[in-house]
Coordinates of C-alpha atoms in Angstrom, one line a residue:
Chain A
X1 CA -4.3 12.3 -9.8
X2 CA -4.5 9.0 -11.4
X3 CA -7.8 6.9 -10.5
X4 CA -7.7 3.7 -10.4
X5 CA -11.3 1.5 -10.8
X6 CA -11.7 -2.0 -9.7
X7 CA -14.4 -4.1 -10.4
X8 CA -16.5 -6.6 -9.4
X9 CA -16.6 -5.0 -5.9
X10 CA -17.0 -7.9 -4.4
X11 CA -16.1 -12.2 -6.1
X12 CA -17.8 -15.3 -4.7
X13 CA -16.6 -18.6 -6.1
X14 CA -15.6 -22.1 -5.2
X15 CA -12.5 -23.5 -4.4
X16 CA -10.9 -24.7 -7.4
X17 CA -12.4 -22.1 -9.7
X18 CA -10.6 -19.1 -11.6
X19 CA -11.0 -15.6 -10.2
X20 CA -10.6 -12.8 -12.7
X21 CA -10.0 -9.4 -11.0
X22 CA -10.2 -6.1 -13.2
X23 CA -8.3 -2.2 -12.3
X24 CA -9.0 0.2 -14.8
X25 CA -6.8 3.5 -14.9
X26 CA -7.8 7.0 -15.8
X27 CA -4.9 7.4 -17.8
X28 CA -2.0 5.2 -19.6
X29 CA 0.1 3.9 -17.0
X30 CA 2.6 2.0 -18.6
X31 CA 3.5 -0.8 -17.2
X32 CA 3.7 0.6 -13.6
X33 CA 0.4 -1.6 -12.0
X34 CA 1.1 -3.6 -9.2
X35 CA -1.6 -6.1 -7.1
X36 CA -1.3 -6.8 -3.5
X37 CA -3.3 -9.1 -1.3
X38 CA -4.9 -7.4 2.1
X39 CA -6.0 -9.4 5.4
X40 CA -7.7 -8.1 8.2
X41 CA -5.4 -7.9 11.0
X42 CA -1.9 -8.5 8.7
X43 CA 0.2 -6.3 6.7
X44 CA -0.7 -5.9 2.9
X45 CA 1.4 -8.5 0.8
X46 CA 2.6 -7.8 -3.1
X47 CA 1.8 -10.3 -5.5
X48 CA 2.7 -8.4 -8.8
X49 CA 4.5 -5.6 -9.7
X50 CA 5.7 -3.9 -13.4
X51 CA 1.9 -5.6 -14.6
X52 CA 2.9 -9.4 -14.6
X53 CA 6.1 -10.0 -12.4
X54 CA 5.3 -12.4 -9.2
X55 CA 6.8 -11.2 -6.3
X56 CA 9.0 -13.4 -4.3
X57 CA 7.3 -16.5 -2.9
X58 CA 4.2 -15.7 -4.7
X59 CA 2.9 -18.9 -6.5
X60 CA 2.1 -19.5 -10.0
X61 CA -1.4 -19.3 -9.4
X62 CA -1.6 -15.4 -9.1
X63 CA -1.0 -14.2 -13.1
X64 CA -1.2 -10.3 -13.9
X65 CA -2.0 -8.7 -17.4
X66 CA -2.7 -5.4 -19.1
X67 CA -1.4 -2.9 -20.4
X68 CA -2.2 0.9 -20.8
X69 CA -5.4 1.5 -18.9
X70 CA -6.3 -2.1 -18.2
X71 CA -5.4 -4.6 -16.3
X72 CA -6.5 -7.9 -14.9
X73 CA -5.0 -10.4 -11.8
X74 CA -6.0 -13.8 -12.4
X75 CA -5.9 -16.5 -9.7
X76 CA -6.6 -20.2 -10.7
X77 CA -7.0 -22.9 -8.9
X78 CA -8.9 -21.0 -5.7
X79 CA -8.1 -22.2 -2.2
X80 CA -9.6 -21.3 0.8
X81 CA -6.9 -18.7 1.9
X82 CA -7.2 -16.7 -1.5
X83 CA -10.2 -15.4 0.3
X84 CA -9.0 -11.4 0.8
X85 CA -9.4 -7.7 -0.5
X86 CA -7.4 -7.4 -3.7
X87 CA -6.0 -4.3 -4.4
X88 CA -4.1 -2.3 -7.7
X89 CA -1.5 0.4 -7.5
X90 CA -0.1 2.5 -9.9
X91 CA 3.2 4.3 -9.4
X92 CA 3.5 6.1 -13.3
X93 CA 3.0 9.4 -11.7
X94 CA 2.8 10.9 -8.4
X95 CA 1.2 11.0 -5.9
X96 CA 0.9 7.0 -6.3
X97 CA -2.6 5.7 -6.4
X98 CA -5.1 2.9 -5.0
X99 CA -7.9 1.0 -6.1
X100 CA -10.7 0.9 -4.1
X101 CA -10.7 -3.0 -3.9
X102 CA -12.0 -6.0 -5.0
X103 CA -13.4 -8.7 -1.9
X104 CA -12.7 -12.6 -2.9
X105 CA -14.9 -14.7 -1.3
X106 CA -14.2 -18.6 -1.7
X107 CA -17.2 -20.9 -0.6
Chain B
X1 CA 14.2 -11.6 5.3
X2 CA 12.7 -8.0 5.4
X3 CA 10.8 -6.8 7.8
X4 CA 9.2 -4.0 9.2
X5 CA 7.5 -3.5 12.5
X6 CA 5.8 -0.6 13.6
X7 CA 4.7 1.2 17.0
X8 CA 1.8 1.3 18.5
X9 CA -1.5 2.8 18.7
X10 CA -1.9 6.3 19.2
X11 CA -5.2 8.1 20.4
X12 CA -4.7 12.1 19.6
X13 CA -6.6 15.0 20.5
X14 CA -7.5 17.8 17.3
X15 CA -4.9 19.8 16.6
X16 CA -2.0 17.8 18.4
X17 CA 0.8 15.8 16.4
X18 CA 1.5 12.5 16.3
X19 CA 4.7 10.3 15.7
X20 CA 4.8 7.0 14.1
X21 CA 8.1 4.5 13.7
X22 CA 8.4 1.7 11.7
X23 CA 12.0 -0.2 12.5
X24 CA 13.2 -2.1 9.7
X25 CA 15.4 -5.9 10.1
X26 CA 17.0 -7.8 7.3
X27 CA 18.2 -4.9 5.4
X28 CA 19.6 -1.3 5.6
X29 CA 17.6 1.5 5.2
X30 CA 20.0 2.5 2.9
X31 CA 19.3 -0.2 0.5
X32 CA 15.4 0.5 -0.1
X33 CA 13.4 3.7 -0.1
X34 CA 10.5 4.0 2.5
X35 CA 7.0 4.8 1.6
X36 CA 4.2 5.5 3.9
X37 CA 0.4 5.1 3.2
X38 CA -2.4 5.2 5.4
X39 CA -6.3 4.2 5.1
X40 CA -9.1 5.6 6.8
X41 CA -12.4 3.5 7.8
X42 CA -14.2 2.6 4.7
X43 CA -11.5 4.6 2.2
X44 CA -9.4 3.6 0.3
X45 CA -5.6 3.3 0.6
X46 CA -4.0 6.9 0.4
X47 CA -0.1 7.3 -0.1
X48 CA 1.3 10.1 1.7
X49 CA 5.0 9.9 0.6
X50 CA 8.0 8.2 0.5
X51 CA 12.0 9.1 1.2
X52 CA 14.3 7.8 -1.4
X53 CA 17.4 5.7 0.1
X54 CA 19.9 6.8 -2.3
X55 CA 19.9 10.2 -2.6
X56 CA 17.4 10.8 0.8
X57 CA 15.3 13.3 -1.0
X58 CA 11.7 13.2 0.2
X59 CA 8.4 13.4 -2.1
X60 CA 4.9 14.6 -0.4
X61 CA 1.9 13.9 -1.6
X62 CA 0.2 17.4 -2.2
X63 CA -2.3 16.7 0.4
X64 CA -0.1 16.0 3.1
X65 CA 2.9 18.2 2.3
X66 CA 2.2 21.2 4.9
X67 CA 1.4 19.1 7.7
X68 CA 4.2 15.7 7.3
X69 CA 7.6 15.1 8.2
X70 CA 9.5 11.9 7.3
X71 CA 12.9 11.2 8.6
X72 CA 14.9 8.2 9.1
X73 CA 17.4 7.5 11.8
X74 CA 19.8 4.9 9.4
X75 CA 21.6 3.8 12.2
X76 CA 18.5 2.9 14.5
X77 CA 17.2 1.5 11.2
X78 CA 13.8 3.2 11.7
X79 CA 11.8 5.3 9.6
X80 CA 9.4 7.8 10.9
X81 CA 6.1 9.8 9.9
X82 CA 5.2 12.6 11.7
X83 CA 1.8 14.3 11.0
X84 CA 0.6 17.4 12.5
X85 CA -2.3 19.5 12.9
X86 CA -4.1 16.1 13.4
X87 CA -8.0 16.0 12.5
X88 CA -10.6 13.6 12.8
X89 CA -10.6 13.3 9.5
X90 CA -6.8 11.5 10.0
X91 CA -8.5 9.0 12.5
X92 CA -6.4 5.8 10.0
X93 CA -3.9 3.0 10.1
X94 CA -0.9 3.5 9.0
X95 CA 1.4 1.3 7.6
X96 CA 5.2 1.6 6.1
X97 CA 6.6 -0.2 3.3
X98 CA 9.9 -0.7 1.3
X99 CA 10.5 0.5 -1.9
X100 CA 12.0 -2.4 -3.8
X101 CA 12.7 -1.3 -7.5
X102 CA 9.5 0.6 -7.2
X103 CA 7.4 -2.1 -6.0
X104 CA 5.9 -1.7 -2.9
X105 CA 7.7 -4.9 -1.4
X106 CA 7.5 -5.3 2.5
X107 CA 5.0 -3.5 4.5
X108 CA 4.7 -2.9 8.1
X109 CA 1.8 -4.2 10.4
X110 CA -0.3 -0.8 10.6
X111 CA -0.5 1.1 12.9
X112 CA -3.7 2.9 14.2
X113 CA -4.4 6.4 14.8
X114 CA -7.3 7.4 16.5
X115 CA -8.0 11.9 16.8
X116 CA -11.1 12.5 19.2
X117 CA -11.6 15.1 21.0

């Protein structure tokens, strides 16, 4: 299976600032990396998909990069709701994959 | 607008089976395939499988494959896992979600599955 590494495990910054999330893959992935945003309580929510592709309704803030076995989701301009579990998917190869996370803390 | 909404919790004993649906509004079930993924308390996410809406063939994930069942009933417009064999070890929520050009796109609200004996 294709393992998928996030890091840092956990973000603290200010609103306004630039968060810069990492997912490393244990293989060449292509372009098949996608981000989603996780809430307690609500239902996961896609921000990127194909490496750099906003989903629908997804503002310009959220910006994904990478290719091969690296990728990166950038959100500038923090607000107070950014603050969530981040998340990377691959779907190159079954069985599709999941990062373990990334917690965004905005204070 | 796509949407998915799930039943409810579940509390199972080990070894029984358990049943989840996930009804889908705003589009057919046709249209987009339907994966399912689940996460246990402090784990990651884990996908079990998915059911492809064109040609309705089903992929496992090894780990699940002797012990999961997904169907679909198109004209209810629900989608359902069935996992049997239940351990604690399966003690998750579970959640749906569309496949939208192979993007996870909408996902269901989770629901949780608790095994004790």
């Amino acid at each position: 299976d294709i393992v998928l590494t996030q890091s840092p495990g956990t973000l603290s910054l200010s609103p306004g600032r630039s968060a810069t999330l990492s997912c490393w893959a244990s293989q060449d992935i292509n372009n098949a990396m996608s981000w989603f945003q996780y809430k307690p309580g609500q239902a996961p929510r896609l921000l990127i998909f194909d490496v750099s592709i906003r989903a629908s309704g997804i503002p310009t803030r959220f910006s994904g990069s990478g290719s091969g076995t690296d990728f990166t989701l950038t959100i500038s301009s923090l607000e107070p709701d950014d603050s969530a579990l981040y998340f990377c998917q691959q779907r190159f190869a079954w069985p599709i994959t999941f990062g373990q996370g990334t917690r965004l803390e905005i204070k | 607008q796509v949407q998915l909404v799930q039943s409810g919790a579940e509390v199972r004993k080990p070894g029984a089976s358990v049943k989840v649906s996930c009804k889908a509004s705003g589009y057919s079930l046709t249209t987009y395939g339907m994966h399912w993924v689940r996460q246990a308390p402090g784990q990651r996410l884990e996908w079990m499988g998915w059911i492809n809406a064109g040609s309705g063939n089903i992929e496992y994930s090894q780990k699940f494959q002797d012990r999961v069942t997904m169907t679909k009933e198109t004209s209810a417009s629900t989608a359902y896992m069935e996992l049997s064999s239940l351990r604690s070890e399966d003690t998750a929520v579970y959640y749906c979600a569309t496949d939208q050009a192979g993007a996870l796109g909408s996902w269901g609200q989770g629901t949780l599955v608790s095994v004790s004996s």
